PDB file of C-alpha atoms and ligand atoms in Angstrom:
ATOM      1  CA  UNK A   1     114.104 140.576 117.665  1.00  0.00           C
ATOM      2  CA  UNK A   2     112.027 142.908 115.176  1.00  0.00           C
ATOM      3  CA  UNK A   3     109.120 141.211 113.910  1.00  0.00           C
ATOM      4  CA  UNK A   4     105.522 142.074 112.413  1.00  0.00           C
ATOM      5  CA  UNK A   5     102.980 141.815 114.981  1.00  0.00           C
ATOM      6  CA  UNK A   6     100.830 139.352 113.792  1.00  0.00           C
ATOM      7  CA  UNK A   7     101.798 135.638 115.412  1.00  0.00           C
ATOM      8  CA  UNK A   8     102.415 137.442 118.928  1.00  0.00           C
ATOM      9  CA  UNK A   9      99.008 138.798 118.667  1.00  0.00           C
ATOM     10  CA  UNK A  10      97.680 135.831 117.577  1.00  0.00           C
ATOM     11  CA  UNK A  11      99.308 134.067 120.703  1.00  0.00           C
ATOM     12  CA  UNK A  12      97.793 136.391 123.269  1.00  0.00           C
ATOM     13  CA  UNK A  13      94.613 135.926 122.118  1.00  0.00           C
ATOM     14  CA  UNK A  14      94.867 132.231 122.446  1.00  0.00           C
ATOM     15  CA  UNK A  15      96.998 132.587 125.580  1.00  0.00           C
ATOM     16  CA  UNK A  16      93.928 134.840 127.037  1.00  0.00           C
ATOM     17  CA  UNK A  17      96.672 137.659 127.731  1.00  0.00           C
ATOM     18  CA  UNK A  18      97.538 141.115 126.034  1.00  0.00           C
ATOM     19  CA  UNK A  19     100.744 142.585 124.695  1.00  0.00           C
ATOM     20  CA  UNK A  20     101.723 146.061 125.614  1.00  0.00           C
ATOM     21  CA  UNK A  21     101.591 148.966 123.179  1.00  0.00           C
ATOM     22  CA  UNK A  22     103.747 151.326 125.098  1.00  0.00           C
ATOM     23  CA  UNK A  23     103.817 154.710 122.697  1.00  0.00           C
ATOM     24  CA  UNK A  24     107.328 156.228 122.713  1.00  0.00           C
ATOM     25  CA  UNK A  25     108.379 159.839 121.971  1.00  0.00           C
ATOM     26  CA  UNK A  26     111.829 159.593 122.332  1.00  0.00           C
ATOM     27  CA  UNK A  27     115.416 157.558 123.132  1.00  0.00           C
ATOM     28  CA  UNK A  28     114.411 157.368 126.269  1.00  0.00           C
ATOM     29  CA  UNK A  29     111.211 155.614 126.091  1.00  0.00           C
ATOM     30  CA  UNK A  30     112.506 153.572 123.038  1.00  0.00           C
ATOM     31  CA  UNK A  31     115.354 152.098 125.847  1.00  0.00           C
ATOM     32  CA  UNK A  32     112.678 151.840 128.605  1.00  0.00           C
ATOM     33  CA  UNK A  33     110.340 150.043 126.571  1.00  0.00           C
ATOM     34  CA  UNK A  34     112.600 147.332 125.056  1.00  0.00           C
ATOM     35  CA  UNK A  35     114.839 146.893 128.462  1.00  0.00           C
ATOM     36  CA  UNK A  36     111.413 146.229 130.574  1.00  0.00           C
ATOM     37  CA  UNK A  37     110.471 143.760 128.073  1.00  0.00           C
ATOM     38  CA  UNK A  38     113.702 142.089 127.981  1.00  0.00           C
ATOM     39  CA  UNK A  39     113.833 141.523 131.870  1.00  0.00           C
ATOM     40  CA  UNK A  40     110.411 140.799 132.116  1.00  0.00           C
ATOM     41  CA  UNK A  41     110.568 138.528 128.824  1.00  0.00           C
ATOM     42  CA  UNK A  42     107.621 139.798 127.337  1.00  0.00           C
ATOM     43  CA  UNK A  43     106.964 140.589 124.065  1.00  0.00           C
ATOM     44  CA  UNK A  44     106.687 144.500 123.121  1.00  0.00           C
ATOM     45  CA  UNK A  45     104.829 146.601 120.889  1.00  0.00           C
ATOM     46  CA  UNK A  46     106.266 150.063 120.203  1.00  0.00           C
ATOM     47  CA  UNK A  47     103.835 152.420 119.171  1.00  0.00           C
ATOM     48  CA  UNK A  48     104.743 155.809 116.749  1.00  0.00           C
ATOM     49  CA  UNK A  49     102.459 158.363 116.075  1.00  0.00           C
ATOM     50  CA  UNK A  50     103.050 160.615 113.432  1.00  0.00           C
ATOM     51  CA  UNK A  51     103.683 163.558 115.546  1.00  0.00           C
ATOM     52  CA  UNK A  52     105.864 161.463 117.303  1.00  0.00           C
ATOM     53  CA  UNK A  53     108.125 160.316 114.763  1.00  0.00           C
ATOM     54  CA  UNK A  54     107.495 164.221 113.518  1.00  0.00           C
ATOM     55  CA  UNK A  55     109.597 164.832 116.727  1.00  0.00           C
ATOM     56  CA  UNK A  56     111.912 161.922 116.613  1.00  0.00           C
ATOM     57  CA  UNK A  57     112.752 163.898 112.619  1.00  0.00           C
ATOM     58  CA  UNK A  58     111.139 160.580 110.654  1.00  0.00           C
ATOM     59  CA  UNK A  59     109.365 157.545 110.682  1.00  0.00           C
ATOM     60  CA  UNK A  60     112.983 155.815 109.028  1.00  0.00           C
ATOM     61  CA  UNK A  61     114.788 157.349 112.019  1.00  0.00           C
ATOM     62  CA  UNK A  62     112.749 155.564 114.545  1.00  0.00           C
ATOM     63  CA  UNK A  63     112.882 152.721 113.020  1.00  0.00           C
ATOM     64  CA  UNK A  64     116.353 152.599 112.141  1.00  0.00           C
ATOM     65  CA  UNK A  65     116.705 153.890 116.514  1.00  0.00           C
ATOM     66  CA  UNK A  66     114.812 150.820 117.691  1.00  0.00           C
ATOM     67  CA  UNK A  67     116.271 148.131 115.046  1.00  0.00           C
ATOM     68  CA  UNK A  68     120.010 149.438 116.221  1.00  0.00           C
ATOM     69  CA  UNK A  69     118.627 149.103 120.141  1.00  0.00           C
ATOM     70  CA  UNK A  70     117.088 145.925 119.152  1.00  0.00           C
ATOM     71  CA  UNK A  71     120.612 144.537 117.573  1.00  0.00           C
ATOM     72  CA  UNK A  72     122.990 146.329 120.261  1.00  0.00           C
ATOM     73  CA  UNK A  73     120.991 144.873 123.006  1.00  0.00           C
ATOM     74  CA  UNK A  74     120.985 141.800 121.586  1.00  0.00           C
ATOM     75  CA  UNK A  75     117.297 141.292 122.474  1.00  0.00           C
ATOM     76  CA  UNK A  76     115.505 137.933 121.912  1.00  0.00           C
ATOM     77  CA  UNK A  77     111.865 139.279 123.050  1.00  0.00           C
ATOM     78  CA  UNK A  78     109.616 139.721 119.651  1.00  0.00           C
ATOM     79  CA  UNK A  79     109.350 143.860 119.351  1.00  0.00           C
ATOM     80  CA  UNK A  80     107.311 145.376 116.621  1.00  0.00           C
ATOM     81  CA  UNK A  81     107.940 149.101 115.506  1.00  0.00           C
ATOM     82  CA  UNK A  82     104.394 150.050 114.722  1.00  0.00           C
ATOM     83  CA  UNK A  83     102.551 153.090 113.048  1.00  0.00           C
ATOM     84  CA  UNK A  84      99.522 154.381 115.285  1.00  0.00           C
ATOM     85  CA  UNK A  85      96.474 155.802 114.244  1.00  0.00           C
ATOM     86  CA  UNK A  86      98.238 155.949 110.693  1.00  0.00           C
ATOM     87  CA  UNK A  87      96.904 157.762 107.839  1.00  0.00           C
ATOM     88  CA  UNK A  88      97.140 156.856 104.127  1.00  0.00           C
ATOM     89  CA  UNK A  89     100.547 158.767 103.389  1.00  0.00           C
ATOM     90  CA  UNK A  90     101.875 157.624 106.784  1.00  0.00           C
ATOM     91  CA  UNK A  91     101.314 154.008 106.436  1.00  0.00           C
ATOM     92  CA  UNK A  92     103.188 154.334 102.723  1.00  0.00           C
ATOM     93  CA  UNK A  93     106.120 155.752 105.085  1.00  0.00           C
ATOM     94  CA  UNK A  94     106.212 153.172 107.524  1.00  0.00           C
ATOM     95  CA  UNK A  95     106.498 150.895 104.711  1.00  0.00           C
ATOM     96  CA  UNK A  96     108.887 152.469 103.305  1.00  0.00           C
ATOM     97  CA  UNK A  97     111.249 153.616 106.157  1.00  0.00           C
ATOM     98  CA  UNK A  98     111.141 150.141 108.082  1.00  0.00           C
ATOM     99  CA  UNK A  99     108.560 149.551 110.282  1.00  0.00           C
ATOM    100  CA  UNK A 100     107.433 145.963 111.083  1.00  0.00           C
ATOM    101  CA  UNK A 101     103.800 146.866 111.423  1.00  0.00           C
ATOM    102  CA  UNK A 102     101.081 149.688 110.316  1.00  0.00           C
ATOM    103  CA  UNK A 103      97.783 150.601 112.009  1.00  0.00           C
ATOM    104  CA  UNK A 104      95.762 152.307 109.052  1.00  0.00           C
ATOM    105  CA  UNK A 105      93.109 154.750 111.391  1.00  0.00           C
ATOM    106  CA  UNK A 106      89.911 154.796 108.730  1.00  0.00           C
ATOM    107  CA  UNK A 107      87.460 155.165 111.391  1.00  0.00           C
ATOM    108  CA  UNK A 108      86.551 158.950 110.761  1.00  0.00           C
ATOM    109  CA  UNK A 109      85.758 158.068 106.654  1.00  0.00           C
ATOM    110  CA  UNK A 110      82.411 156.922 105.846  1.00  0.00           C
ATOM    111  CA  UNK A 111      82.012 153.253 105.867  1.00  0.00           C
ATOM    112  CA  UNK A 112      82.413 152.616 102.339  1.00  0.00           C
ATOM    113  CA  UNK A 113      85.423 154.318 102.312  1.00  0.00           C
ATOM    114  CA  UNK A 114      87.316 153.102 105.178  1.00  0.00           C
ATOM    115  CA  UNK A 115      86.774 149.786 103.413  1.00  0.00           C
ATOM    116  CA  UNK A 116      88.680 150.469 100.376  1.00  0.00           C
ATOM    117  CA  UNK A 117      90.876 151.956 102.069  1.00  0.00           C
ATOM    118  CA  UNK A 118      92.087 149.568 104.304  1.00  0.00           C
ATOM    119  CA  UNK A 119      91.415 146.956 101.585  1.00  0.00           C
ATOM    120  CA  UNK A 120      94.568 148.856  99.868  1.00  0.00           C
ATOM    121  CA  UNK A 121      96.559 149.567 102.716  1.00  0.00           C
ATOM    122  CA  UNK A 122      96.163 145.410 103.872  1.00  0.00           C
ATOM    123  CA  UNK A 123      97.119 144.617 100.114  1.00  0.00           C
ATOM    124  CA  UNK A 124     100.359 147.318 100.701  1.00  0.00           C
ATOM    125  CA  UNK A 125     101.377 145.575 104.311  1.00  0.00           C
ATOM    126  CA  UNK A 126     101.368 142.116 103.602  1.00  0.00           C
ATOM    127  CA  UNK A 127     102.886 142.343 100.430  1.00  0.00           C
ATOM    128  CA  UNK A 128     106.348 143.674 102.447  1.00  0.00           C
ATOM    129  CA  UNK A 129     105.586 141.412 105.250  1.00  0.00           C
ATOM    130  CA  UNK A 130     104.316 143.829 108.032  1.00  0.00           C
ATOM    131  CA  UNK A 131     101.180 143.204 110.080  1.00  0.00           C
ATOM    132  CA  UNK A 132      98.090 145.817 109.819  1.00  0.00           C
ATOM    133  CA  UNK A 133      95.659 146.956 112.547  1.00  0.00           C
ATOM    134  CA  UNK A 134      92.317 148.828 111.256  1.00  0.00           C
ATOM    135  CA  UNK A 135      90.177 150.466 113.191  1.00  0.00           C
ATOM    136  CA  UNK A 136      85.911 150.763 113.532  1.00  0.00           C
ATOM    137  CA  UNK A 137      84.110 153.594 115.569  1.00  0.00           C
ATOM    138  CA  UNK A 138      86.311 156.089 116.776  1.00  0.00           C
ATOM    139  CA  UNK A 139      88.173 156.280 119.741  1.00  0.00           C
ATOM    140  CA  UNK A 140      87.282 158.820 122.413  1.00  0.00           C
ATOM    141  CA  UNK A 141      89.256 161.637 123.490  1.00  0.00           C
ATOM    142  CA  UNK A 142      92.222 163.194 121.899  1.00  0.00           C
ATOM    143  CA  UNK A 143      95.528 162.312 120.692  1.00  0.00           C
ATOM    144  CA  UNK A 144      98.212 164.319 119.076  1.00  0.00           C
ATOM    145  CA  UNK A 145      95.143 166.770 117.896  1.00  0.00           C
ATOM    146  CA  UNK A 146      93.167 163.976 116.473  1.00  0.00           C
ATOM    147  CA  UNK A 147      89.592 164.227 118.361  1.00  0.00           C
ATOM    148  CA  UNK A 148      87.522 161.279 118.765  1.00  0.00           C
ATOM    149  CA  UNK A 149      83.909 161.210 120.308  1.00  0.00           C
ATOM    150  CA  UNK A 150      84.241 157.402 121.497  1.00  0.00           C
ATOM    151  CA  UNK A 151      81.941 155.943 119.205  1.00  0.00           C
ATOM    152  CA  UNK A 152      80.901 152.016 120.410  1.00  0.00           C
ATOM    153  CA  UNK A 153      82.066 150.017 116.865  1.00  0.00           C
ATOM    154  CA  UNK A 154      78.972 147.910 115.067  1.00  0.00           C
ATOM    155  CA  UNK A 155      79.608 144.497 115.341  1.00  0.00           C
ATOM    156  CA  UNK A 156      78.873 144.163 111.426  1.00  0.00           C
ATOM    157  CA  UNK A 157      81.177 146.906 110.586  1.00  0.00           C
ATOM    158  CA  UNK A 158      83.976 144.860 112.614  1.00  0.00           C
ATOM    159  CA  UNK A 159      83.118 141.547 111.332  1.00  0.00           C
ATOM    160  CA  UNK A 160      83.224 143.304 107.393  1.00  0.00           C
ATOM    161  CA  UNK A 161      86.543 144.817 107.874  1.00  0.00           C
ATOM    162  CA  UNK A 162      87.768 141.783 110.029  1.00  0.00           C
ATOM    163  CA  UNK A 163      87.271 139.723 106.897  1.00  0.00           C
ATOM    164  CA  UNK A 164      89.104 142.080 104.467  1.00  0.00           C
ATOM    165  CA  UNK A 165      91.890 140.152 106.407  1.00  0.00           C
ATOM    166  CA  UNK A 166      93.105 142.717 108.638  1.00  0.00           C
ATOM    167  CA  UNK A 167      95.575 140.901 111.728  1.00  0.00           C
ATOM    168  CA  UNK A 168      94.309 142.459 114.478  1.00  0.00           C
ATOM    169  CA  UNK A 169      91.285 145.210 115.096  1.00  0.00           C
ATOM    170  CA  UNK A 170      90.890 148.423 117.666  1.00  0.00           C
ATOM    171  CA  UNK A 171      87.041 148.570 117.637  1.00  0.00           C
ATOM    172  CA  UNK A 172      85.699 151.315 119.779  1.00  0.00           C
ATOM    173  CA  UNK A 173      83.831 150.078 123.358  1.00  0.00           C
ATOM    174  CA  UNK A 174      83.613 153.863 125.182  1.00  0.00           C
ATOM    175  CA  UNK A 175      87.227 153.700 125.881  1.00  0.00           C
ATOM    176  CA  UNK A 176      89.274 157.295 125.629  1.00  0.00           C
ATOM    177  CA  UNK A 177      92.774 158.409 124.882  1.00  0.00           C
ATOM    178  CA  UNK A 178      94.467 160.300 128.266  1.00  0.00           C
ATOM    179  CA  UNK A 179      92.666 160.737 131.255  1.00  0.00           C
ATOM    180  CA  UNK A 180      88.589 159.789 131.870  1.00  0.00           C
ATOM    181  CA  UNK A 181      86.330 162.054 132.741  1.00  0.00           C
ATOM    182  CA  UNK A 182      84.517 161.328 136.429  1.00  0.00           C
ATOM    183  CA  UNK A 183      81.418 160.147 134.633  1.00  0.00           C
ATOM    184  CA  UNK A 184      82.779 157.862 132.554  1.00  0.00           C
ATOM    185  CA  UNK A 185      80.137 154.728 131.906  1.00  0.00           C
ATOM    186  CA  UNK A 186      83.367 151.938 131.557  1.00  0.00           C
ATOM    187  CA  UNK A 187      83.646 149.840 128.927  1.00  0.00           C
ATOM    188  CA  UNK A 188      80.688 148.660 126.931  1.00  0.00           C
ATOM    189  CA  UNK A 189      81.665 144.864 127.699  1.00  0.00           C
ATOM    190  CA  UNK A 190      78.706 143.456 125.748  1.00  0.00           C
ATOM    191  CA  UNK A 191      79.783 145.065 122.385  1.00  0.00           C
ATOM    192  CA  UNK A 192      83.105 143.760 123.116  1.00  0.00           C
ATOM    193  CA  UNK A 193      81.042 140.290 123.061  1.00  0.00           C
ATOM    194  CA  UNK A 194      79.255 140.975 120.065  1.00  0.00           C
ATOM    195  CA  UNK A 195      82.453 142.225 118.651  1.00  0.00           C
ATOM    196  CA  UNK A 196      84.195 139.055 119.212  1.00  0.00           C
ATOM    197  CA  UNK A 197      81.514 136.533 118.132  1.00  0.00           C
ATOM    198  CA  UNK A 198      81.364 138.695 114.763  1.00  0.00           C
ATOM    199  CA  UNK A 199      84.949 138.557 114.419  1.00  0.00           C
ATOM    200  CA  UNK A 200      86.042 135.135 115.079  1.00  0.00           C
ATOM    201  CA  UNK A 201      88.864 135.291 117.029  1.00  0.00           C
ATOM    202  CA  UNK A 202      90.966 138.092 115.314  1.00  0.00           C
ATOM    203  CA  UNK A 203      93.245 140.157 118.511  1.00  0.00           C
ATOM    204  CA  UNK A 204      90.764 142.680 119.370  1.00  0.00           C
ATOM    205  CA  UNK A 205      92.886 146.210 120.552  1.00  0.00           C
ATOM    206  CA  UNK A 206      91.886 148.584 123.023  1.00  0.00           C
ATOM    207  CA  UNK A 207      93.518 151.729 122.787  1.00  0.00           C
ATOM    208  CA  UNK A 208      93.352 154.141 125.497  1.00  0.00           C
ATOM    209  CA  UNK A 209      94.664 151.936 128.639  1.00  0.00           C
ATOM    210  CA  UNK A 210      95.634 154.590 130.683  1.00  0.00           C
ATOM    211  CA  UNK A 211      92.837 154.378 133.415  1.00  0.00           C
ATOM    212  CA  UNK A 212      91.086 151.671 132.950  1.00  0.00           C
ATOM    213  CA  UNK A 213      90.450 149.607 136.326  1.00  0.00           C
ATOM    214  CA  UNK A 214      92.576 146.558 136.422  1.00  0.00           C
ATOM    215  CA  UNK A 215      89.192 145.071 136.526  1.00  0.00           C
ATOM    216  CA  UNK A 216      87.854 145.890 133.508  1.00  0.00           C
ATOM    217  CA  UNK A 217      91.129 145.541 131.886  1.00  0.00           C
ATOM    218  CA  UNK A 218      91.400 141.901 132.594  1.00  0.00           C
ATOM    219  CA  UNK A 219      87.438 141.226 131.663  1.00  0.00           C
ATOM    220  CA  UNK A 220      88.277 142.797 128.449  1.00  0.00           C
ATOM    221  CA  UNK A 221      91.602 140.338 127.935  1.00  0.00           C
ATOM    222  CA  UNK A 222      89.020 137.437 128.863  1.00  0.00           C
ATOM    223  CA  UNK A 223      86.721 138.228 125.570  1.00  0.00           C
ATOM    224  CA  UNK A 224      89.610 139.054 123.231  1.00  0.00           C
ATOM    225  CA  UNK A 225      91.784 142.060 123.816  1.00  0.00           C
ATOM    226  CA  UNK A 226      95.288 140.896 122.984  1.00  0.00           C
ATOM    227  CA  UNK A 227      97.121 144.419 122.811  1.00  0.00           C
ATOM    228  CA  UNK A 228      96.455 147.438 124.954  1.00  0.00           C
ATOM    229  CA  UNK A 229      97.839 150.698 123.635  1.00  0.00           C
ATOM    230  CA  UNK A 230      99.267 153.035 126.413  1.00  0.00           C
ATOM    231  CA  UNK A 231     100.343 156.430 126.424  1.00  0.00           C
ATOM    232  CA  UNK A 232      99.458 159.269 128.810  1.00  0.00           C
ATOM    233  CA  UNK A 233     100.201 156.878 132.283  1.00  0.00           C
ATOM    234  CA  UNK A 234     104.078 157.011 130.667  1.00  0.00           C
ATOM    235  CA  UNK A 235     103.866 160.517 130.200  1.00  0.00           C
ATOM    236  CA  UNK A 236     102.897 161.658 133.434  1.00  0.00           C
ATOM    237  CA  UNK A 237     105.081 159.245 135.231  1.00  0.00           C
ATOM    238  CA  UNK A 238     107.805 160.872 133.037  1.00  0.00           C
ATOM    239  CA  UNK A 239     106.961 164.328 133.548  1.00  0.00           C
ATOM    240  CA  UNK A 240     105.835 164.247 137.491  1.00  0.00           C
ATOM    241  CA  UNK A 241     110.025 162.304 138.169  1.00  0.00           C
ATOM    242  CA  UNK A 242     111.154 164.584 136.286  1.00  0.00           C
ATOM    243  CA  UNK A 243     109.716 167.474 137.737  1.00  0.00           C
ATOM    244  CA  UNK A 244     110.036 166.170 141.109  1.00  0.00           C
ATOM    245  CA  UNK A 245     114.188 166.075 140.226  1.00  0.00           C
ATOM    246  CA  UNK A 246     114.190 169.477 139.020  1.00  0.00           C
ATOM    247  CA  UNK A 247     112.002 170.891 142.287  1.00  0.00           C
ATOM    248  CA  UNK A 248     114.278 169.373 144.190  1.00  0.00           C
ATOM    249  CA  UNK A 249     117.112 171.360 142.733  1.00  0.00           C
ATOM    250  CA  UNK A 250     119.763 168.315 141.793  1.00  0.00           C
ATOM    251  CA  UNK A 251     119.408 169.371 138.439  1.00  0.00           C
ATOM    252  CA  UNK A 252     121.967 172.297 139.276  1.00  0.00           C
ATOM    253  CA  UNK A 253     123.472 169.952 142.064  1.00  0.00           C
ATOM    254  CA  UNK A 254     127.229 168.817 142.139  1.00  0.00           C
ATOM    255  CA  UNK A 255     128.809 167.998 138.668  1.00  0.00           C
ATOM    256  CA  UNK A 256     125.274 169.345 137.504  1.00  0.00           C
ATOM    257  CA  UNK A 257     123.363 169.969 134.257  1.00  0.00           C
ATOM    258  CA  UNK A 258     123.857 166.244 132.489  1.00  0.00           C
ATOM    259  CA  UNK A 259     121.159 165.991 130.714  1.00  0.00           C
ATOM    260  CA  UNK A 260     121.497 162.252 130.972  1.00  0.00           C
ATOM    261  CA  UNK A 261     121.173 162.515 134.430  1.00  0.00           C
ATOM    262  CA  UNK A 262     118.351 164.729 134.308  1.00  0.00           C
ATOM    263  CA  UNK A 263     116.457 161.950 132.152  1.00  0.00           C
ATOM    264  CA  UNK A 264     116.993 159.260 134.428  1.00  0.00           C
ATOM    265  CA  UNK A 265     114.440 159.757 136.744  1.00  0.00           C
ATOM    266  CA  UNK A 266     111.958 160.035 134.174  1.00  0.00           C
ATOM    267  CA  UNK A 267     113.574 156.732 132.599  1.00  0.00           C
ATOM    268  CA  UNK A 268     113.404 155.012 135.407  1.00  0.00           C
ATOM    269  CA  UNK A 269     109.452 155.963 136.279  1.00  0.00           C
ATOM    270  CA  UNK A 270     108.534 154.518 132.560  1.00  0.00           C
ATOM    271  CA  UNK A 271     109.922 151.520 133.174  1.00  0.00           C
ATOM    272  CA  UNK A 272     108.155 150.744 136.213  1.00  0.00           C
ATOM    273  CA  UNK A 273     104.726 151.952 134.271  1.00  0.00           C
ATOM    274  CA  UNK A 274     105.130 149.278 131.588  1.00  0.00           C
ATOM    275  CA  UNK A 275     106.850 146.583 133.983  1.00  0.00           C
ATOM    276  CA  UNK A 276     103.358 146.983 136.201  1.00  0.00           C
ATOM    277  CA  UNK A 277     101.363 147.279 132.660  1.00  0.00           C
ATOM    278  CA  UNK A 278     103.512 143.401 132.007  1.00  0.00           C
ATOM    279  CA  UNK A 279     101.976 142.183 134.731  1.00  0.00           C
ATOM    280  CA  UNK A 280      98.840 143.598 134.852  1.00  0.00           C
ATOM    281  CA  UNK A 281      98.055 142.263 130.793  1.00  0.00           C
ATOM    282  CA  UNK A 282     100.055 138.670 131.736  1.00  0.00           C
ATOM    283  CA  UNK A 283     102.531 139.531 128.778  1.00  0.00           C
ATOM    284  CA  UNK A 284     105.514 138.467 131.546  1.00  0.00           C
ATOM    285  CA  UNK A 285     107.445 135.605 130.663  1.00  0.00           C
ATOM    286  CA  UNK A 286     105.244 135.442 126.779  1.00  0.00           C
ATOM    287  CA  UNK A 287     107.863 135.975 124.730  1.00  0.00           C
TER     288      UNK A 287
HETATM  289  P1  13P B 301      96.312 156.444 126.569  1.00  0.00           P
HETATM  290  O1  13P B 301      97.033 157.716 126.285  1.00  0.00           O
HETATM  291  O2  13P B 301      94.967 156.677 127.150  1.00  0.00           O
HETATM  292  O3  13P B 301      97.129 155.502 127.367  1.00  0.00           O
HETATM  293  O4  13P B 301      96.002 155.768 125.147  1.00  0.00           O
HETATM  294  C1  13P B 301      97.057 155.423 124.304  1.00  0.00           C
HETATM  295  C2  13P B 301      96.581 154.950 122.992  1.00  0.00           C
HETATM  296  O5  13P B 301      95.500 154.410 122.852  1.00  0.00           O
HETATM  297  C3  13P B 301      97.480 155.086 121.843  1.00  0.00           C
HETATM  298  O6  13P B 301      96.902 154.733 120.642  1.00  0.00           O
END
């Protein structure tokens, strides 16, 4: 069932549990994501960057892949098709081309500016019924060539963009797209504190859960987080089956070269990643 992201956001941060982002890049992940969360019957975020929708052709063709999955599947789990780290023309797209939900990525303007701008781009979302994320301090890391330096958000900042009426925030506590580095000092859990107080109770995000202790991941549900975005941890369970299939030559083995059969592996591997991601955020058995 497509919907905007908003109410199941709303009811894992209530519920004191977090729904899964899981970013897809193609049919493959798309299926994975929205099978898992069927068995598991948890609700599902699926999240698009532009360069992935670049390679899917559009923003409209994802969209229009997951809402015929969601209808041929006959799925009753809430999924929302939503934009990440979106930029002014992209979110217009999504709009346009039949997304359920938009994050508008502001964080590298100056203040001022990612105010208006989100200001606009809330105005834009609501008024066609899909939910908004915005985001303050940058995320660390990099993601489809966007470089962050993992800024910690200011609590004011959040609260000030909170209250342009945003549905849920990704506020920057030291947490990193892909991999960490050894030296990593964790999650700043006492901005996350300050972050919530200042916010009221909006779904907090944290973006970059690949890597993050199970630990940390749950302290960070217990002040807040209600989605966690994941990425690489699909990718390199997708790529290491995959090349573990092809090593192992049955690839080129009997009936041979079906692609489909090639992918399955790969298939397979996601879906464990986001069923153990289900139960790791308490999403299982949400929906
Ligand atoms: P990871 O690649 O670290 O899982 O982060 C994903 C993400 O935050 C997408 O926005």
């Amino acid at each position: 069932m497509i919907v905007n992201a908003k109410q199941m956001l709303q009811k894992a941060a209530q519920g004191r549990y977090a729904v899964p982002h899981i970013n897809i890049n193609n049919l493959e992940w798309t299926k994975a994501a929205l099978t898992t969360a069927q068995e598991l019957n948890s609700p599902i975020i699926l999240g698009v960057t532009g360069g992935a929708a670049k390679y899917m052709v559009s923003f409209s063709t994802v969209a229009a892949m997951a809402r015929e999955m969601d209808k041929a599947l006959k799925l009753t789990v809430p999924v929302a098709i939503h934009l990440d780290h979106g930029s002014y023309e992209q979110c217009v797209a999504c709009v346009e081309g039949g997304f359920s939900s938009i994050m508008f990525d502001g964080s590298h303007y100056p203040f001022d500016e990612n105010v208006a701008k989100t200001k606009e781009m809330i105005a834009l979302a609501h008024k066609n019924g899909l939910s908004i994320e915005a985001e303050v301090g940058s995320i660390g890391g990099e993601e489809d060539g966007v470089v962050g330096a993992g800024e910690i958000a200011d609590a004011e900042e959040c609260r000030i963009i909170a209250e342009l009426g945003v549905d849920f925030l990704a506020a920057g506590i030291g947490n990193i797209h892909g991999k960490y580095p050894d030296n990593w000092a964790g999650l700043d859990f006492a901005a996350l504190e300050r972050i919530q107080k200042a916010t009221a109770g909006i779904p907090l995000v944290l973006h970059g859960g690949t890597g993050i202790s199970e630990e940390m991941i749950k302290k960070a549900i217990s002040l807040g987080v209600a989605k966690i975005n994941v990425n690489t941890d699909c990718q390199l369970a997708f790529a290491s089956a995959t090349r573990e299939y092809i090593q192992a030559g049955k690839d080129l083995a009997g009936t041979g070269f079906d692609p489909r059969k090639l992918l399955a592996p790969g298939y397979e591997a996601i879906k464990l990643i986001i069923k153990g991601k289900m139960e790791l955020f308490g999403s299982v058995g949400k929906a």
